Structures are given as C-alpha cells and as structure tokens.
CSV table of C-alpha atoms in Angstrom, one decimal:
chain,number,residue,atom,x,y,z
A,205,MET,CA,-17.3,-4.5,-6.7
A,206,ALA,CA,-16.4,-4.4,-10.4
A,207,THR,CA,-19.8,-2.7,-11.3
A,208,PHE,CA,-18.7,0.3,-9.4
A,209,ASP,CA,-15.1,0.5,-10.5
A,210,GLU,CA,-15.5,3.1,-13.2
A,211,GLU,CA,-17.7,5.3,-11.0
A,212,ILE,CA,-15.1,5.3,-8.2
A,213,LYS,CA,-12.3,5.9,-10.6
A,214,THR,CA,-14.1,8.8,-12.1
A,215,VAL,CA,-14.5,10.4,-8.6
A,216,TRP,CA,-10.8,10.3,-7.8
A,217,ASN,CA,-9.7,11.3,-11.3
A,218,GLN,CA,-11.9,14.4,-10.8
A,219,HIS,CA,-10.1,15.1,-7.5
A,220,ALA,CA,-6.6,14.6,-8.9
A,221,LYS,CA,-5.8,18.0,-10.3
A,222,HIS,CA,-6.5,19.9,-7.0
A,223,TYR,CA,-6.1,17.1,-4.4
A,224,ASP,CA,-2.5,17.9,-3.5
A,225,LYS,CA,-3.2,21.6,-3.0
A,226,LYS,CA,-6.4,21.1,-1.1
A,227,HIS,CA,-5.1,18.5,1.3
A,228,ASN,CA,-1.4,17.7,1.3
A,229,GLN,CA,0.0,21.2,1.1
A,230,ARG,CA,-1.6,21.9,4.5
A,231,GLU,CA,0.4,19.2,6.2
A,232,ASP,CA,3.6,19.7,8.1
A,233,ARG,CA,5.9,17.6,5.8
A,234,ASP,CA,8.8,17.6,8.3
A,235,ILE,CA,6.7,16.1,11.1
A,236,TRP,CA,5.2,13.5,8.7
A,237,LYS,CA,8.7,12.6,7.5
A,238,GLN,CA,10.0,12.3,11.0
A,239,ILE,CA,7.2,9.9,11.9
A,240,LEU,CA,7.8,7.8,8.8
A,241,VAL,CA,11.5,7.4,9.6
A,242,GLU,CA,10.8,6.6,13.2
A,243,HIS,CA,8.4,3.7,12.3
A,244,ILE,CA,10.0,2.5,9.0
A,245,GLY,CA,13.5,2.3,10.5
A,246,LYS,CA,17.1,3.4,9.8
A,247,ASP,CA,17.7,0.9,6.9
A,248,LYS,CA,17.3,3.1,3.8
A,249,ASN,CA,17.5,0.1,1.5
A,250,GLN,CA,14.0,-0.9,2.5
A,251,ARG,CA,11.3,-1.0,-0.2
A,252,VAL,CA,8.4,1.1,0.9
A,253,LEU,CA,5.0,0.7,-0.9
A,254,ASP,CA,2.5,3.6,-0.6
A,255,MET,CA,-0.9,1.9,-1.1
A,256,GLY,CA,-3.5,4.0,-2.7
A,257,THR,CA,-0.9,6.7,-3.2
A,258,GLY,CA,-3.1,9.3,-4.8
A,259,THR,CA,-0.9,12.2,-5.6
A,260,GLY,CA,2.0,10.5,-3.8
A,261,PHE,CA,2.2,12.3,-0.5
A,262,LEU,CA,3.7,9.4,1.5
A,263,ALA,CA,5.6,8.0,-1.4
A,264,HIS,CA,7.3,11.4,-1.9
A,265,LEU,CA,8.2,11.7,1.8
A,266,ALA,CA,9.6,8.2,1.8
A,267,ALA,CA,11.8,8.9,-1.2
A,268,GLU,CA,12.9,12.2,0.4
A,269,ALA,CA,14.0,10.3,3.5
A,270,GLY,CA,16.1,8.0,1.3
A,271,TYR,CA,14.0,4.8,1.1
A,272,ARG,CA,13.3,2.9,-2.2
A,273,SER,CA,9.8,4.3,-2.7
A,274,VAL,CA,6.9,2.8,-4.8
A,275,GLY,CA,3.3,4.1,-5.1
A,276,ILE,CA,0.3,2.4,-6.5
A,277,ASP,CA,-3.2,3.8,-7.3
A,278,PHE,CA,-6.0,2.7,-9.6
A,279,ALA,CA,-6.9,6.2,-10.7
A,280,GLU,CA,-4.7,7.1,-13.7
A,281,LYS,CA,-4.9,10.9,-13.2
A,282,MET,CA,-3.8,10.6,-9.6
A,283,VAL,CA,-0.8,8.6,-10.7
A,284,ALA,CA,-0.1,11.2,-13.4
A,285,GLN,CA,-0.1,13.9,-10.7
A,286,ALA,CA,2.2,11.9,-8.4
A,287,LYS,CA,4.6,11.4,-11.3
A,288,GLU,CA,4.6,15.1,-12.2
A,289,ILE,CA,5.3,16.1,-8.6
A,290,ALA,CA,8.2,13.6,-8.4
A,291,ASN,CA,9.7,14.9,-11.6
A,292,GLU,CA,9.5,18.5,-10.4
A,293,THR,CA,11.3,17.6,-7.2
A,294,ASN,CA,13.8,15.1,-8.8
A,295,LEU,CA,12.6,12.1,-6.8
A,296,ASP,CA,13.1,8.6,-8.1
A,297,ILE,CA,9.8,6.8,-7.4
A,298,ASP,CA,8.1,4.0,-9.2
A,299,PHE,CA,4.5,5.0,-9.6
A,300,ILE,CA,2.1,2.3,-10.8
A,301,GLN,CA,-1.5,2.3,-11.9
A,302,GLY,CA,-2.9,-0.9,-10.6
A,303,ASP,CA,-5.4,-2.8,-8.3
A,304,TRP,CA,-4.5,-3.2,-4.7
A,305,ASN,CA,-6.4,-6.5,-4.7
A,306,GLU,CA,-4.1,-7.9,-7.4
A,307,LEU,CA,-0.8,-6.4,-6.7
A,308,PRO,CA,1.9,-6.6,-9.4
A,309,PHE,CA,4.5,-7.7,-6.9
A,310,GLU,CA,6.0,-11.0,-5.9
A,311,ASN,CA,5.4,-12.7,-2.6
A,312,ASP,CA,7.6,-11.4,0.2
A,313,SER,CA,9.0,-8.5,-1.8
A,314,ILE,CA,8.0,-5.4,0.1
A,315,ASP,CA,9.6,-4.3,3.4
A,316,VAL,CA,6.9,-1.7,4.5
A,317,ILE,CA,3.4,-0.9,3.3
A,318,VAL,CA,2.2,2.6,4.2
A,319,ASN,CA,-1.2,4.1,3.5
A,320,ARG,CA,-3.1,7.3,4.5
A,321,LEU,CA,-6.9,7.8,4.5
A,322,ILE,CA,-7.3,4.6,2.6
A,323,MET,CA,-8.7,1.9,4.9
A,324,TRP,CA,-12.3,3.4,4.9
A,325,THR,CA,-12.4,3.0,1.1
A,326,VAL,CA,-11.8,-0.8,1.1
A,327,PHE,CA,-14.8,-2.9,0.1
A,328,THR,CA,-13.4,-6.3,1.2
A,329,PRO,CA,-10.9,-5.5,4.0
A,330,GLU,CA,-10.1,-9.1,4.9
A,331,GLU,CA,-9.4,-10.1,1.3
A,332,THR,CA,-7.5,-6.9,0.6
A,333,LEU,CA,-5.3,-7.0,3.7
A,334,ARG,CA,-4.4,-10.6,3.0
A,335,GLU,CA,-3.2,-9.6,-0.5
A,336,TRP,CA,-1.1,-6.9,1.1
A,337,TRP,CA,0.2,-9.5,3.6
A,338,ARG,CA,1.2,-11.7,0.7
A,339,VAL,CA,3.7,-9.1,-0.8
A,340,LEU,CA,5.2,-8.2,2.6
A,341,LYS,CA,8.4,-9.8,3.6
A,342,PRO,CA,8.4,-11.8,6.8
A,343,GLY,CA,9.0,-9.3,9.5
A,344,GLY,CA,7.6,-6.5,7.2
A,345,ARG,CA,5.3,-3.9,8.6
A,346,ILE,CA,2.1,-2.1,7.6
A,347,LEU,CA,1.6,1.5,8.7
A,348,CYS,CA,-2.0,2.7,8.4
A,349,PHE,CA,-2.6,6.5,9.0
A,350,CYS,CA,-6.2,7.0,9.8
A,351,PRO,CA,-8.4,9.8,11.3
A,352,GLU,CA,-9.0,9.8,15.0
A,353,ASP,CA,-11.9,11.4,17.0
A,354,THR,CA,-14.0,12.4,14.0
A,355,LYS,CA,-15.8,15.6,14.8
A,356,GLU,CA,-18.7,14.8,12.5
A,357,ARG,CA,-19.5,12.2,9.9
A,358,MET,CA,-16.8,12.1,7.3
A,359,PRO,CA,-18.0,13.6,4.0
A,360,SER,CA,-19.5,11.4,1.3
A,361,HIS,CA,-17.5,10.8,-1.8
A,362,TYR,CA,-19.5,8.1,-3.6
A,363,THR,CA,-23.2,7.4,-4.1
A,364,GLU,CA,-25.2,6.1,-1.2
A,365,ALA,CA,-25.3,2.7,-2.9
A,366,ILE,CA,-21.5,2.5,-2.8
A,367,GLU,CA,-21.0,4.0,0.6
A,368,LYS,CA,-23.3,1.3,2.2
A,369,LEU,CA,-20.9,-1.4,0.9
A,370,LEU,CA,-17.8,0.0,2.8
A,371,PRO,CA,-17.4,-2.0,6.0
A,372,LEU,CA,-14.9,0.5,7.5
A,373,ARG,CA,-16.6,3.7,6.4
A,374,ASN,CA,-16.8,5.2,9.9
A,375,ALA,CA,-14.4,2.9,11.7
A,376,ASN,CA,-12.1,4.1,14.5
A,377,SER,CA,-8.5,3.1,15.2
A,378,VAL,CA,-9.5,0.2,17.4
A,379,GLN,CA,-11.7,-1.3,14.7
A,380,PHE,CA,-8.9,-0.9,12.1
A,381,ALA,CA,-6.5,-2.6,14.5
A,382,GLN,CA,-8.9,-5.5,15.0
A,383,MET,CA,-9.2,-5.9,11.2
A,384,LEU,CA,-5.4,-6.2,11.0
A,385,LYS,CA,-5.5,-8.9,13.7
A,386,THR,CA,-8.3,-10.8,12.0
A,387,THR,CA,-6.2,-11.0,8.8
A,388,GLY,CA,-3.1,-12.3,10.4
A,389,TYR,CA,-0.9,-9.4,11.3
A,390,GLN,CA,1.0,-9.5,14.5
A,391,GLN,CA,2.5,-7.0,17.0
A,392,ILE,CA,-0.4,-4.6,16.4
A,393,SER,CA,-0.2,-1.2,18.0
A,394,ILE,CA,-2.1,2.1,17.9
A,395,THR,CA,-0.2,5.4,18.3
A,396,GLU,CA,-2.1,8.7,18.5
A,397,LEU,CA,-0.4,11.5,16.6
A,398,PRO,CA,-1.7,14.8,18.1
A,399,GLU,CA,1.2,16.6,16.5
A,400,LEU,CA,-0.5,16.1,13.2
A,401,CYS,CA,-3.5,18.3,12.7
A,402,GLY,CA,-6.7,16.8,11.4
A,403,ASP,CA,-8.0,20.1,10.1
A,404,LYS,CA,-11.8,20.5,10.3
A,405,LEU,CA,-12.8,16.9,9.9
A,406,PHE,CA,-11.1,15.2,12.8
A,407,ARG,CA,-9.0,16.1,15.8
A,408,HIS,CA,-5.8,14.3,14.9
A,409,TRP,CA,-4.3,11.3,13.1
A,410,ALA,CA,-3.6,7.8,14.5
A,411,LEU,CA,-1.1,5.2,13.3
A,412,ILE,CA,-2.3,1.6,13.3
A,413,LYS,CA,0.8,-0.6,12.9
A,414,GLY,CA,1.2,-4.4,12.3
A,415,GLU,CA,3.8,-6.9,11.2
A,416,LYS,CA,3.9,-10.0,9.1
A,417,GLU,CA,5.1,-12.7,11.4
A,418,ILE,CA,8.5,-14.4,10.8
A,419,MET,CA,7.7,-18.1,10.6
A,420,SER,CA,10.2,-20.2,12.5
A,421,SER,CA,11.7,-23.1,10.7
A,422,THR,CA,11.2,-26.6,12.0
A,423,ASN,CA,13.4,-29.6,11.5
C-alpha cells in the first residue's frame, strides 16, 4: 500500500499533538497497568514492544511497571510526542520510527508484543502478523487490545478508497482471534475487559492473546 503511505502518515501526524489528551488521559492508567502486568508476567527483564505505539500509552505503562519497553510507529510526530512524554516522566524507553512490516529487530528477540486499537488499521494482516511472529521469542506472547461491542460504526480516519482496503476495519474479537490462529499463533484466548471503559464508541475493551509456539527439538 505504498501509494497511500504519505496520506496515512499525514493523518496520524495531524492527530499527534492532541491525541494523548483526547484519548489516553481519559483512561484509568492503574487498571491498564494492572492488566498488562497480569498478562505479561512477573519477569521484569522481558522486552516489551508496543506496536503502533502512537504517543506511547502502552509503552509508558510497560516502562512504569518495570519492563524493558520499546515502541515503534511510522508517524514521526507521534514518535516525537511519545519521546517527549517519556522525558517528562523520566522513563527509559526506546522509541523508533519504523515500518511494522519490516521491523528493525532480529529474529526471536522480543518477549511480548502489545498493541491497542491497531489491528483494524492493518492492510495485510497475515503478512504483518507473520512479521511480528518472526521477532517474537519462542514462547513469546502477543497482546492485542481491541474494541468490543461497537455501539455504532467506528469513525472514518482515511479516505473511502483506503478504508475499503482494510480487511479488519470492523472486525470483532472472534475475527481478530481467528486471524492470529491463521498466521500461526497458538494458545489463543479472548478476555473481555469490562473494567476498561470504551467511552462513546464501544462498550468495553477485549484482549486477544496468542503465543509463538516453542518448537520441540528432535534427535
């Protein structure tokens, strides 16, 4: 979708300055952090990658919880905002501007991938999820936070031509889970999170979780 790259980047760069105030500051950070710790695990040496980090909401929470936090986003102004917030709060996070279809990480180098409100924006979900699978360590997990029980059609962000090319534009948690299964993830589960408010657009959040299988060695 290279022909749309600049148009999409422009959209999110325009949102960058006010995105955190408009969306993230409404969230209960303590509850989000508690959920992250519960599903990431007690080992704080884990490397947690926030995919499509935006202004860094999940990356900041992961760092606050003590994990080795990394965030990646293709919109440079989103990354700049994420870095600014991290500096203001004295959080050590590696924020990278980059393409999630060509991640700048070695194979089997990430313990946990997290993302929030990202899956619907992916043009080629099978290809993209396999790239994410590549960088996960065997036994590594992916945590996808997605809207559940949409009250009405989610607002449009792109032109109609672009939106028609998004396979998961209005997908539900079951469809997201099926996509993880299709691309090789194991131990897939769906957890409803009614304790997290969905504001006016949806009733609550859901967590779709999967793992990269540990391949058994053969003699």
